[in-house]
PDB file of C-alpha atoms in Angstrom:
ATOM      1  CA  PRO A   1       6.265  -9.948 -27.607  1.00  0.00           C
ATOM      2  CA  ILE A   2       8.409  -7.078 -26.286  1.00  0.00           C
ATOM      3  CA  ARG A   3      10.165  -5.067 -28.996  1.00  0.00           C
ATOM      4  CA  ASP A   4      12.077  -1.806 -28.503  1.00  0.00           C
ATOM      5  CA  GLY A   5      10.877  -1.744 -24.901  1.00  0.00           C
ATOM      6  CA  LYS A   6       7.239  -1.966 -25.978  1.00  0.00           C
ATOM      7  CA  LEU A   7       4.713  -4.719 -25.336  1.00  0.00           C
ATOM      8  CA  ARG A   8       1.884  -4.987 -27.831  1.00  0.00           C
ATOM      9  CA  PHE A   9      -1.250  -6.999 -27.155  1.00  0.00           C
ATOM     10  CA  THR A  10      -4.892  -7.172 -28.172  1.00  0.00           C
ATOM     11  CA  ALA A  11      -7.779  -6.637 -25.746  1.00  0.00           C
ATOM     12  CA  GLY A  12     -11.538  -6.462 -26.115  1.00  0.00           C
ATOM     13  CA  GLN A  13     -13.438  -3.178 -25.958  1.00  0.00           C
ATOM     14  CA  PHE A  14     -14.342  -3.113 -22.261  1.00  0.00           C
ATOM     15  CA  ASN A  15     -13.932  -0.809 -19.283  1.00  0.00           C
ATOM     16  CA  TYR A  16     -11.303  -2.869 -17.449  1.00  0.00           C
ATOM     17  CA  THR A  17     -10.956  -3.087 -13.679  1.00  0.00           C
ATOM     18  CA  GLU A  18      -7.167  -3.292 -13.540  1.00  0.00           C
ATOM     19  CA  LEU A  19      -3.983  -3.870 -15.499  1.00  0.00           C
ATOM     20  CA  ARG A  20      -1.042  -5.894 -14.197  1.00  0.00           C
ATOM     21  CA  ALA A  21       2.197  -6.798 -15.970  1.00  0.00           C
ATOM     22  CA  ALA A  22       5.027  -9.083 -14.853  1.00  0.00           C
ATOM     23  CA  LEU A  23       8.602  -9.618 -16.045  1.00  0.00           C
ATOM     24  CA  ASP A  24      11.106 -11.968 -14.392  1.00  0.00           C
ATOM     25  CA  GLY A  25      13.738 -10.068 -12.410  1.00  0.00           C
ATOM     26  CA  TYR A  26      11.875  -6.766 -12.703  1.00  0.00           C
ATOM     27  CA  LEU A  27       9.106  -4.863 -10.952  1.00  0.00           C
ATOM     28  CA  VAL A  28       6.581  -3.459 -13.446  1.00  0.00           C
ATOM     29  CA  GLY A  29       4.196  -0.629 -12.686  1.00  0.00           C
ATOM     30  CA  PRO A  30       2.545   1.535 -11.645  1.00  0.00           C
ATOM     31  CA  LEU A  31      -0.361  -0.525 -10.399  1.00  0.00           C
ATOM     32  CA  MET A  32      -3.420   0.438 -12.434  1.00  0.00           C
ATOM     33  CA  ILE A  33      -6.760  -0.182 -10.692  1.00  0.00           C
ATOM     34  CA  ASN A  34      -9.997   1.424 -11.843  1.00  0.00           C
ATOM     35  CA  PHE A  35     -11.537   2.615  -8.560  1.00  0.00           C
ATOM     36  CA  PRO A  36     -15.229   3.648  -8.860  1.00  0.00           C
ATOM     37  CA  ASP A  37     -14.547   7.068  -7.303  1.00  0.00           C
ATOM     38  CA  ALA A  38     -11.227   7.559  -9.114  1.00  0.00           C
ATOM     39  CA  PRO A  39     -11.434   5.956 -12.580  1.00  0.00           C
ATOM     40  CA  ILE A  40      -8.409   5.523 -14.807  1.00  0.00           C
ATOM     41  CA  GLU A  41      -9.393   6.634 -18.282  1.00  0.00           C
ATOM     42  CA  GLU A  42      -6.651   4.571 -19.940  1.00  0.00           C
ATOM     43  CA  LEU A  43      -8.388   1.365 -18.800  1.00  0.00           C
ATOM     44  CA  ASN A  44     -11.665   2.318 -20.457  1.00  0.00           C
ATOM     45  CA  LEU A  45     -11.389   0.804 -23.938  1.00  0.00           C
ATOM     46  CA  LEU A  46     -15.033   1.246 -24.858  1.00  0.00           C
ATOM     47  CA  ASP A  47     -15.363   2.783 -28.321  1.00  0.00           C
ATOM     48  CA  LYS A  48     -11.563   2.790 -28.777  1.00  0.00           C
ATOM     49  CA  GLN A  49      -9.801   1.171 -31.714  1.00  0.00           C
ATOM     50  CA  GLN A  50      -6.290   1.710 -30.374  1.00  0.00           C
ATOM     51  CA  THR A  51      -4.634   3.162 -27.271  1.00  0.00           C
ATOM     52  CA  SER A  52      -1.283   3.174 -25.449  1.00  0.00           C
ATOM     53  CA  LEU A  53      -0.273   2.841 -21.806  1.00  0.00           C
ATOM     54  CA  THR A  54       3.085   3.621 -20.217  1.00  0.00           C
ATOM     55  CA  LEU A  55       4.516   1.256 -17.612  1.00  0.00           C
ATOM     56  CA  HIS A  56       8.013   1.128 -16.152  1.00  0.00           C
ATOM     57  CA  ALA A  57      10.122  -1.999 -15.535  1.00  0.00           C
ATOM     58  CA  ARG A  58      12.791  -1.619 -12.856  1.00  0.00           C
ATOM     59  CA  LYS A  59      15.357  -4.264 -11.958  1.00  0.00           C
ATOM     60  CA  ASN A  60      14.915  -5.991  -8.592  1.00  0.00           C
ATOM     61  CA  VAL A  61      17.261  -5.236  -5.709  1.00  0.00           C
ATOM     62  CA  ARG A  62      17.107  -6.878  -2.277  1.00  0.00           C
ATOM     63  CA  VAL A  63      16.673  -4.541   0.716  1.00  0.00           C
ATOM     64  CA  ARG A  64      16.953  -5.531   4.384  1.00  0.00           C
ATOM     65  CA  GLY A  65      15.103  -3.737   7.211  1.00  0.00           C
ATOM     66  CA  ARG A  66      13.701  -4.255  10.693  1.00  0.00           C
ATOM     67  CA  VAL A  67      10.371  -4.129  12.541  1.00  0.00           C
ATOM     68  CA  ILE A  68      10.301  -3.117  16.215  1.00  0.00           C
ATOM     69  CA  ASP A  69       7.669  -2.357  18.849  1.00  0.00           C
ATOM     70  CA  TYR A  70       7.274   1.002  20.579  1.00  0.00           C
ATOM     71  CA  GLN A  71       9.847  -0.075  23.210  1.00  0.00           C
ATOM     72  CA  GLY A  72      12.461  -0.903  20.589  1.00  0.00           C
ATOM     73  CA  ASN A  73      12.102  -4.699  20.813  1.00  0.00           C
ATOM     74  CA  PRO A  74      12.254  -6.746  17.586  1.00  0.00           C
ATOM     75  CA  MET A  75       8.905  -8.097  16.354  1.00  0.00           C
ATOM     76  CA  ARG A  76       8.554 -11.512  14.757  1.00  0.00           C
ATOM     77  CA  GLY A  77       5.921 -12.653  12.247  1.00  0.00           C
ATOM     78  CA  VAL A  78       5.015  -9.207  10.901  1.00  0.00           C
ATOM     79  CA  ASP A  79       3.852  -9.069   7.256  1.00  0.00           C
ATOM     80  CA  VAL A  80       5.902  -6.474   5.369  1.00  0.00           C
ATOM     81  CA  HIS A  81       4.962  -5.124   1.931  1.00  0.00           C
ATOM     82  CA  GLY A  82       7.140  -3.038  -0.381  1.00  0.00           C
ATOM     83  CA  LEU A  83       5.880  -0.396  -2.807  1.00  0.00           C
ATOM     84  CA  LEU A  84       7.663   1.652  -5.462  1.00  0.00           C
ATOM     85  CA  VAL A  85       6.534   5.255  -5.894  1.00  0.00           C
ATOM     86  CA  ASP A  86       6.045   6.596  -9.430  1.00  0.00           C
ATOM     87  CA  SER A  87       7.197  10.142  -8.703  1.00  0.00           C
ATOM     88  CA  ASP A  88       6.192  11.276 -12.213  1.00  0.00           C
ATOM     89  CA  ARG A  89       2.545  10.924 -11.162  1.00  0.00           C
ATOM     90  CA  LEU A  90       2.897  13.307  -8.210  1.00  0.00           C
ATOM     91  CA  ALA A  91       1.562  16.822  -8.742  1.00  0.00           C
ATOM     92  CA  PRO A  92       4.047  19.707  -8.323  1.00  0.00           C
ATOM     93  CA  GLY A  93       4.726  20.209  -4.618  1.00  0.00           C
ATOM     94  CA  GLU A  94       2.838  17.019  -3.711  1.00  0.00           C
ATOM     95  CA  SER A  95       4.401  14.570  -1.250  1.00  0.00           C
ATOM     96  CA  PHE A  96       3.754  10.830  -1.166  1.00  0.00           C
ATOM     97  CA  ASP A  97       3.732  10.922   2.642  1.00  0.00           C
ATOM     98  CA  ASP A  98       0.775  13.342   2.629  1.00  0.00           C
ATOM     99  CA  LEU A  99      -1.452  11.234   0.348  1.00  0.00           C
ATOM    100  CA  SER A 100      -4.377   9.143   1.551  1.00  0.00           C
ATOM    101  CA  GLN A 101      -4.162   5.362   1.231  1.00  0.00           C
ATOM    102  CA  ALA A 102      -6.435   5.375  -1.853  1.00  0.00           C
ATOM    103  CA  ASP A 103      -4.395   8.115  -3.575  1.00  0.00           C
ATOM    104  CA  ARG A 104      -1.158   6.285  -2.803  1.00  0.00           C
ATOM    105  CA  MET A 105      -2.328   3.148  -4.587  1.00  0.00           C
ATOM    106  CA  ARG A 106      -2.710   5.096  -7.847  1.00  0.00           C
ATOM    107  CA  ILE A 107       1.002   5.921  -8.117  1.00  0.00           C
ATOM    108  CA  VAL A 108       2.731   2.795  -6.813  1.00  0.00           C
ATOM    109  CA  THR A 109       4.152  -0.445  -8.134  1.00  0.00           C
ATOM    110  CA  VAL A 110       3.611  -3.457  -5.901  1.00  0.00           C
ATOM    111  CA  ALA A 111       7.024  -4.822  -4.915  1.00  0.00           C
ATOM    112  CA  GLY A 112       8.159  -7.713  -2.719  1.00  0.00           C
ATOM    113  CA  SER A 113       6.633  -9.049   0.485  1.00  0.00           C
ATOM    114  CA  ALA A 114       8.162 -10.800   3.473  1.00  0.00           C
ATOM    115  CA  THR A 115       7.607 -11.825   7.087  1.00  0.00           C
ATOM    116  CA  SER A 116       9.933 -10.536   9.807  1.00  0.00           C
ATOM    117  CA  ARG A 117      12.147 -13.052  11.590  1.00  0.00           C
ATOM    118  CA  LYS A 118      12.739 -13.528  15.314  1.00  0.00           C
ATOM    119  CA  ASP A 119      15.279 -10.703  15.303  1.00  0.00           C
ATOM    120  CA  GLY A 120      12.745  -8.393  13.602  1.00  0.00           C
ATOM    121  CA  PHE A 121      14.641  -8.283  10.302  1.00  0.00           C
ATOM    122  CA  TYR A 122      13.085  -8.871   6.882  1.00  0.00           C
ATOM    123  CA  GLU A 123      14.251  -8.831   3.250  1.00  0.00           C
ATOM    124  CA  VAL A 124      12.118  -7.620   0.336  1.00  0.00           C
ATOM    125  CA  ASP A 125      12.629  -7.009  -3.375  1.00  0.00           C
ATOM    126  CA  LEU A 126      12.480  -3.331  -4.335  1.00  0.00           C
ATOM    127  CA  ALA A 127      14.051  -1.284  -7.139  1.00  0.00           C
ATOM    128  CA  SER A 128      16.013   1.941  -7.461  1.00  0.00           C
ATOM    129  CA  GLY A 129      14.069   5.115  -6.762  1.00  0.00           C
ATOM    130  CA  THR A 130      11.569   6.138  -4.117  1.00  0.00           C
ATOM    131  CA  ALA A 131      10.145   3.221  -2.146  1.00  0.00           C
ATOM    132  CA  SER A 132       7.755   2.748   0.735  1.00  0.00           C
ATOM    133  CA  ILE A 133       7.348  -0.141   3.163  1.00  0.00           C
ATOM    134  CA  GLU A 134       4.254  -0.959   5.188  1.00  0.00           C
ATOM    135  CA  ALA A 135       3.820  -3.499   7.986  1.00  0.00           C
ATOM    136  CA  ILE A 136       0.634  -5.341   8.992  1.00  0.00           C
ATOM    137  CA  HIS A 137       0.259  -7.306  12.227  1.00  0.00           C
ATOM    138  CA  PRO A 138      -2.871  -8.292  14.223  1.00  0.00           C
ATOM    139  CA  GLY A 139      -3.462  -5.996  17.193  1.00  0.00           C
ATOM    140  CA  TYR A 140      -0.955  -3.369  16.039  1.00  0.00           C
ATOM    141  CA  TYR A 141      -0.769  -0.357  13.763  1.00  0.00           C
ATOM    142  CA  PRO A 142       2.275   1.593  12.498  1.00  0.00           C
ATOM    143  CA  SER A 143       3.384   4.706  14.349  1.00  0.00           C
ATOM    144  CA  GLU A 144       3.725   6.336  10.911  1.00  0.00           C
ATOM    145  CA  GLN A 145       1.568   5.846   7.819  1.00  0.00           C
ATOM    146  CA  GLY A 146       4.492   4.325   5.951  1.00  0.00           C
ATOM    147  CA  VAL A 147       8.284   4.315   5.802  1.00  0.00           C
ATOM    148  CA  THR A 148       9.470   6.107   2.647  1.00  0.00           C
ATOM    149  CA  PHE A 149      13.118   6.214   1.501  1.00  0.00           C
ATOM    150  CA  GLU A 150      15.394   6.206  -1.549  1.00  0.00           C
ATOM    151  CA  VAL A 151      16.841   2.962  -2.935  1.00  0.00           C
ATOM    152  CA  ASP A 152      20.157   2.836  -4.809  1.00  0.00           C
ATOM    153  CA  ALA A 153      20.576   0.703  -7.924  1.00  0.00           C
ATOM    154  CA  ASP A 154      22.742  -1.757  -5.949  1.00  0.00           C
ATOM    155  CA  GLY A 155      20.308  -1.876  -3.010  1.00  0.00           C
ATOM    156  CA  ASP A 156      22.930  -0.487  -0.630  1.00  0.00           C
ATOM    157  CA  VAL A 157      20.473   1.197   1.721  1.00  0.00           C
ATOM    158  CA  ILE A 158      19.138   0.582   5.213  1.00  0.00           C
ATOM    159  CA  PRO A 159      15.489   1.661   5.498  1.00  0.00           C
ATOM    160  CA  PRO A 160      14.276   3.270   8.726  1.00  0.00           C
ATOM    161  CA  ASP A 161      12.935   0.884  11.347  1.00  0.00           C
ATOM    162  CA  ILE A 162       9.187   0.266  11.208  1.00  0.00           C
ATOM    163  CA  THR A 163       7.672   0.867  14.647  1.00  0.00           C
ATOM    164  CA  LEU A 164       4.377  -0.813  15.538  1.00  0.00           C
ATOM    165  CA  VAL A 165       2.113   0.331  18.367  1.00  0.00           C
ATOM    166  CA  PRO A 166      -0.611  -1.769  20.068  1.00  0.00           C
ATOM    167  CA  VAL A 167      -4.183  -0.892  19.126  1.00  0.00           C
ATOM    168  CA  PRO A 168      -5.505   0.946  22.211  1.00  0.00           C
ATOM    169  CA  LYS A 169      -8.637  -0.103  24.048  1.00  0.00           C
ATOM    170  CA  LEU A 170     -11.157   2.729  23.910  1.00  0.00           C
ATOM    171  CA  THR A 171     -14.374   3.102  25.904  1.00  0.00           C
ATOM    172  CA  GLY A 172     -17.157   5.433  24.837  1.00  0.00           C
ATOM    173  CA  TRP A 173     -20.868   5.847  24.308  1.00  0.00           C
ATOM    174  CA  VAL A 174     -23.077   6.519  21.302  1.00  0.00           C
ATOM    175  CA  ARG A 175     -26.145   8.728  21.755  1.00  0.00           C
ATOM    176  CA  ASP A 176     -29.041   9.403  19.406  1.00  0.00           C
ATOM    177  CA  GLU A 177     -30.427  12.842  18.556  1.00  0.00           C
ATOM    178  CA  ASN A 178     -32.396  12.822  21.815  1.00  0.00           C
ATOM    179  CA  GLY A 179     -29.359  12.028  23.930  1.00  0.00           C
ATOM    180  CA  GLN A 180     -30.507   8.448  24.562  1.00  0.00           C
ATOM    181  CA  SER A 181     -28.248   5.366  24.397  1.00  0.00           C
ATOM    182  CA  ALA A 182     -28.046   3.998  20.850  1.00  0.00           C
ATOM    183  CA  ASP A 183     -28.127   0.196  20.652  1.00  0.00           C
ATOM    184  CA  ASN A 184     -26.694  -1.980  17.818  1.00  0.00           C
ATOM    185  CA  VAL A 185     -24.566   0.808  16.293  1.00  0.00           C
ATOM    186  CA  ILE A 186     -21.417  -0.305  14.469  1.00  0.00           C
ATOM    187  CA  VAL A 187     -18.308   1.552  15.701  1.00  0.00           C
ATOM    188  CA  ARG A 188     -15.018   1.267  13.823  1.00  0.00           C
ATOM    189  CA  MET A 189     -11.568   2.513  14.808  1.00  0.00           C
ATOM    190  CA  VAL A 190      -9.662   3.906  11.813  1.00  0.00           C
ATOM    191  CA  SER A 191      -5.953   4.695  11.420  1.00  0.00           C
ATOM    192  CA  ARG A 192      -4.206   6.540   8.566  1.00  0.00           C
ATOM    193  CA  GLY A 193      -2.063   3.542   7.672  1.00  0.00           C
ATOM    194  CA  ARG A 194      -3.275   0.043   6.902  1.00  0.00           C
ATOM    195  CA  GLY A 195      -1.855  -1.656   9.992  1.00  0.00           C
ATOM    196  CA  ASP A 196      -4.240  -4.157  11.543  1.00  0.00           C
ATOM    197  CA  ALA A 197      -7.724  -4.641  10.163  1.00  0.00           C
ATOM    198  CA  HIS A 198      -9.787  -1.820  11.615  1.00  0.00           C
ATOM    199  CA  PRO A 199     -11.290  -2.979  14.951  1.00  0.00           C
ATOM    200  CA  VAL A 200     -15.092  -3.076  14.814  1.00  0.00           C
ATOM    201  CA  MET A 201     -17.563  -3.278  17.695  1.00  0.00           C
ATOM    202  CA  VAL A 202     -21.351  -3.060  18.109  1.00  0.00           C
ATOM    203  CA  THR A 203     -22.840  -0.987  20.906  1.00  0.00           C
ATOM    204  CA  ASP A 204     -24.933  -2.653  23.584  1.00  0.00           C
ATOM    205  CA  ALA A 205     -28.124  -1.390  25.263  1.00  0.00           C
ATOM    206  CA  THR A 206     -26.167   1.229  27.218  1.00  0.00           C
ATOM    207  CA  GLY A 207     -24.750   2.720  23.988  1.00  0.00           C
TER     208      GLY A 207
END
Protein backbone atom coordinates (compact mmCIF):
# COMPACT_ATOMS: atom_id res chain seq x y z
CA PRO A 1 0.00 0.00 0.00
CA ILE A 2 1.04 3.62 -0.65
CA ARG A 3 1.08 5.81 2.46
CA ASP A 4 2.44 9.36 2.70
CA GLY A 5 3.77 9.00 -0.84
CA LYS A 6 5.73 5.87 0.08
CA LEU A 7 5.30 2.32 -1.18
CA ARG A 8 6.51 -0.41 1.14
CA PHE A 9 7.04 -3.98 -0.02
CA THR A 10 9.05 -7.07 0.86
CA ALA A 11 11.62 -8.62 -1.48
CA GLY A 12 14.06 -11.50 -1.17
CA GLN A 13 17.79 -10.94 -0.69
CA PHE A 14 18.95 -11.06 -4.32
CA ASN A 15 20.89 -8.89 -6.74
CA TYR A 16 17.93 -7.83 -8.90
CA THR A 17 18.09 -7.14 -12.62
CA GLU A 18 15.58 -4.30 -12.71
CA LEU A 19 12.85 -2.46 -10.84
CA ARG A 20 9.64 -1.22 -12.46
CA ALA A 21 6.66 0.48 -10.83
CA ALA A 22 3.30 1.46 -12.33
CA LEU A 23 0.47 3.73 -11.18
CA ASP A 24 -2.66 4.49 -13.23
CA GLY A 25 -2.57 7.99 -14.71
CA TYR A 26 1.08 8.52 -13.78
CA LEU A 27 4.53 7.78 -15.17
CA VAL A 28 6.83 6.31 -12.50
CA GLY A 29 10.60 6.30 -12.72
CA PRO A 30 13.44 6.49 -13.33
CA LEU A 31 13.87 3.15 -15.05
CA MET A 32 16.23 1.06 -12.93
CA ILE A 33 18.11 -1.66 -14.84
CA ASN A 34 21.21 -3.36 -13.46
CA PHE A 35 23.56 -3.35 -16.47
CA PRO A 36 26.63 -5.63 -16.05
CA ASP A 37 29.04 -2.78 -16.85
CA ALA A 38 27.06 -0.17 -14.90
CA PRO A 39 25.46 -1.82 -11.84
CA ILE A 40 22.91 -0.06 -9.68
CA GLU A 41 23.87 -0.67 -6.08
CA GLU A 42 20.33 -0.04 -4.81
CA LEU A 43 19.13 -3.18 -6.63
CA ASN A 44 21.68 -5.39 -4.90
CA LEU A 45 19.84 -6.62 -1.80
CA LEU A 46 22.33 -9.32 -0.89
CA ASP A 47 23.21 -9.15 2.80
CA LYS A 48 20.76 -6.26 3.34
CA GLN A 49 17.99 -6.31 5.92
CA GLN A 50 16.39 -3.05 4.81
CA THR A 51 16.92 -0.42 2.12
CA SER A 52 15.09 2.47 0.42
CA LEU A 53 14.73 3.59 -3.19
CA THR A 54 13.45 6.91 -4.50
CA LEU A 55 11.12 6.97 -7.51
CA HIS A 56 9.04 9.82 -8.88
CA ALA A 57 5.41 9.64 -10.07
CA ARG A 58 4.42 12.35 -12.55
CA LYS A 59 0.91 12.86 -13.91
CA ASN A 60 0.36 11.96 -17.57
CA VAL A 61 -0.11 14.68 -20.18
CA ARG A 62 -0.77 14.06 -23.88
CA VAL A 63 1.72 15.59 -26.34
CA ARG A 64 1.33 15.75 -30.12
CA GLY A 65 4.27 15.83 -32.56
CA ARG A 66 5.26 14.94 -36.11
CA VAL A 67 7.72 12.70 -37.97
CA ILE A 68 9.07 13.81 -41.36
CA ASP A 69 11.69 12.61 -43.84
CA TYR A 70 14.76 14.61 -44.85
CA GLN A 71 12.70 16.35 -47.58
CA GLY A 72 10.05 17.49 -45.12
CA ASN A 73 7.40 14.92 -46.14
CA PRO A 74 5.27 13.31 -43.40
CA MET A 75 6.17 9.70 -42.55
CA ARG A 76 3.54 7.10 -41.71
CA GLY A 77 3.96 3.99 -39.55
CA VAL A 78 6.97 5.19 -37.54
CA ASP A 79 7.27 3.83 -33.98
CA VAL A 80 7.69 6.73 -31.55
CA HIS A 81 8.81 6.31 -27.93
CA GLY A 82 8.70 8.94 -25.18
CA LEU A 83 11.16 9.21 -22.29
CA LEU A 84 11.22 11.46 -19.23
CA VAL A 85 14.62 12.71 -18.09
CA ASP A 86 15.43 12.63 -14.37
CA SER A 87 17.53 15.80 -14.32
CA ASP A 88 18.51 15.19 -10.68
CA ARG A 89 20.69 12.29 -11.87
CA LEU A 90 22.72 14.46 -14.25
CA ALA A 91 26.17 15.49 -13.04
CA PRO A 92 26.87 19.25 -12.79
CA GLY A 93 27.37 20.63 -16.30
CA GLU A 94 26.25 17.35 -17.89
CA SER A 95 23.75 17.43 -20.76
CA PHE A 96 21.31 14.66 -21.63
CA ASP A 97 21.95 15.26 -25.34
CA ASP A 98 25.66 14.44 -24.90
CA LEU A 99 25.11 11.08 -23.16
CA SER A 100 25.53 7.71 -24.84
CA GLN A 101 22.46 5.52 -25.30
CA ALA A 102 23.44 3.30 -22.34
CA ASP A 103 24.01 6.31 -20.04
CA ARG A 104 20.69 7.82 -21.09
CA MET A 105 18.76 4.73 -20.02
CA ARG A 106 20.02 5.14 -16.44
CA ILE A 107 18.28 8.49 -15.92
CA VAL A 108 14.99 8.12 -17.79
CA THR A 109 11.43 7.05 -17.14
CA VAL A 110 9.79 5.12 -19.96
CA ALA A 111 6.75 7.08 -21.12
CA GLY A 112 4.15 6.53 -23.84
CA SER A 113 4.55 5.00 -27.28
CA ALA A 114 2.69 5.56 -30.53
CA THR A 115 2.78 5.04 -34.29
CA SER A 116 2.70 8.04 -36.63
CA ARG A 117 -0.35 8.49 -38.84
CA LYS A 118 -0.55 9.21 -42.57
CA ASP A 119 0.02 12.91 -41.91
CA GLY A 120 3.13 12.10 -39.83
CA PHE A 121 1.54 13.15 -36.53
CA TYR A 122 1.57 11.07 -33.35
CA GLU A 123 0.34 11.47 -29.76
CA VAL A 124 2.18 10.12 -26.71
CA ASP A 125 1.78 10.34 -22.94
CA LEU A 126 4.55 12.32 -21.25
CA ALA A 127 4.72 14.38 -18.04
CA SER A 128 5.90 17.83 -17.01
CA GLY A 129 9.65 18.36 -17.09
CA THR A 130 12.39 17.43 -19.53
CA ALA A 131 11.34 14.84 -22.09
CA SER A 132 12.90 13.11 -25.07
CA ILE A 133 11.30 11.39 -28.05
CA GLU A 134 12.92 8.79 -30.27
CA ALA A 135 11.65 7.31 -33.54
CA ILE A 136 12.39 3.86 -34.98
CA HIS A 137 11.60 2.85 -38.56
CA PRO A 138 13.10 0.10 -40.79
CA GLY A 139 15.66 1.49 -43.24
CA TYR A 140 15.93 4.87 -41.51
CA TYR A 141 17.78 6.52 -38.66
CA PRO A 142 17.17 9.89 -36.94
CA SER A 143 19.13 12.93 -38.08
CA GLU A 144 19.66 13.68 -34.38
CA GLN A 145 20.19 11.24 -31.50
CA GLY A 146 16.91 12.31 -29.92
CA VAL A 147 14.50 15.23 -29.68
CA THR A 148 14.67 16.78 -26.20
CA PHE A 149 12.29 19.52 -24.97
CA GLU A 150 10.41 20.83 -21.93
CA VAL A 151 6.82 19.77 -21.21
CA ASP A 152 4.37 21.99 -19.32
CA ALA A 153 2.02 20.55 -16.71
CA ASP A 154 -0.93 21.03 -19.09
CA GLY A 155 0.93 19.50 -22.05
CA ASP A 156 0.70 22.74 -24.03
CA VAL A 157 3.87 22.20 -26.04
CA ILE A 158 4.75 21.31 -29.62
CA PRO A 159 7.91 19.17 -29.76
CA PRO A 160 10.37 19.69 -32.62
CA ASP A 161 9.77 17.58 -35.70
CA ILE A 162 11.63 14.26 -35.79
CA THR A 163 13.54 13.96 -39.06
CA LEU A 164 14.46 10.51 -40.36
CA VAL A 165 17.17 9.86 -42.95
CA PRO A 166 17.52 6.71 -45.11
CA VAL A 167 20.30 4.33 -44.09
CA PRO A 168 22.98 4.88 -46.77
CA LYS A 169 24.42 2.08 -48.85
CA LEU A 170 28.14 1.83 -48.20
CA THR A 171 30.74 -0.15 -50.15
CA GLY A 172 34.11 -1.05 -48.69
CA TRP A 173 36.68 -3.76 -48.18
CA VAL A 174 38.15 -5.51 -45.15
CA ARG A 175 41.83 -6.48 -45.21
CA ASP A 176 43.82 -8.67 -42.85
CA GLU A 177 47.20 -7.77 -41.34
CA ASN A 178 48.89 -8.83 -44.58
CA GLY A 179 46.69 -6.64 -46.74
CA GLN A 180 44.76 -9.63 -48.12
CA SER A 181 40.96 -9.78 -48.54
CA ALA A 182 39.28 -10.98 -45.35
CA ASP A 183 36.39 -13.40 -45.94
CA ASN A 184 33.42 -14.03 -43.59
CA VAL A 185 33.99 -10.90 -41.47
CA ILE A 186 30.89 -9.40 -39.84
CA VAL A 187 30.54 -5.67 -40.58
CA ARG A 188 27.98 -3.56 -38.72
CA MET A 189 26.91 0.03 -39.35
CA VAL A 190 26.34 1.92 -36.08
CA SER A 191 24.56 5.23 -35.45
CA ARG A 192 24.45 7.29 -32.23
CA GLY A 193 20.69 6.99 -31.92
CA ARG A 194 18.66 3.80 -31.92
CA GLY A 195 16.92 4.32 -35.26
CA ASP A 196 16.73 1.17 -37.35
CA ALA A 197 18.35 -2.04 -36.19
CA HIS A 198 22.01 -1.71 -37.08
CA PRO A 199 22.56 -3.09 -40.61
CA VAL A 200 24.85 -6.13 -40.59
CA MET A 201 26.67 -7.74 -43.51
CA VAL A 202 29.28 -10.49 -43.96
CA THR A 203 32.20 -9.97 -46.31
CA ASP A 204 32.63 -12.22 -49.32
CA ALA A 205 35.85 -13.68 -50.78
CA THR A 206 36.91 -10.27 -52.10
CA GLY A 207 36.69 -8.74 -48.60
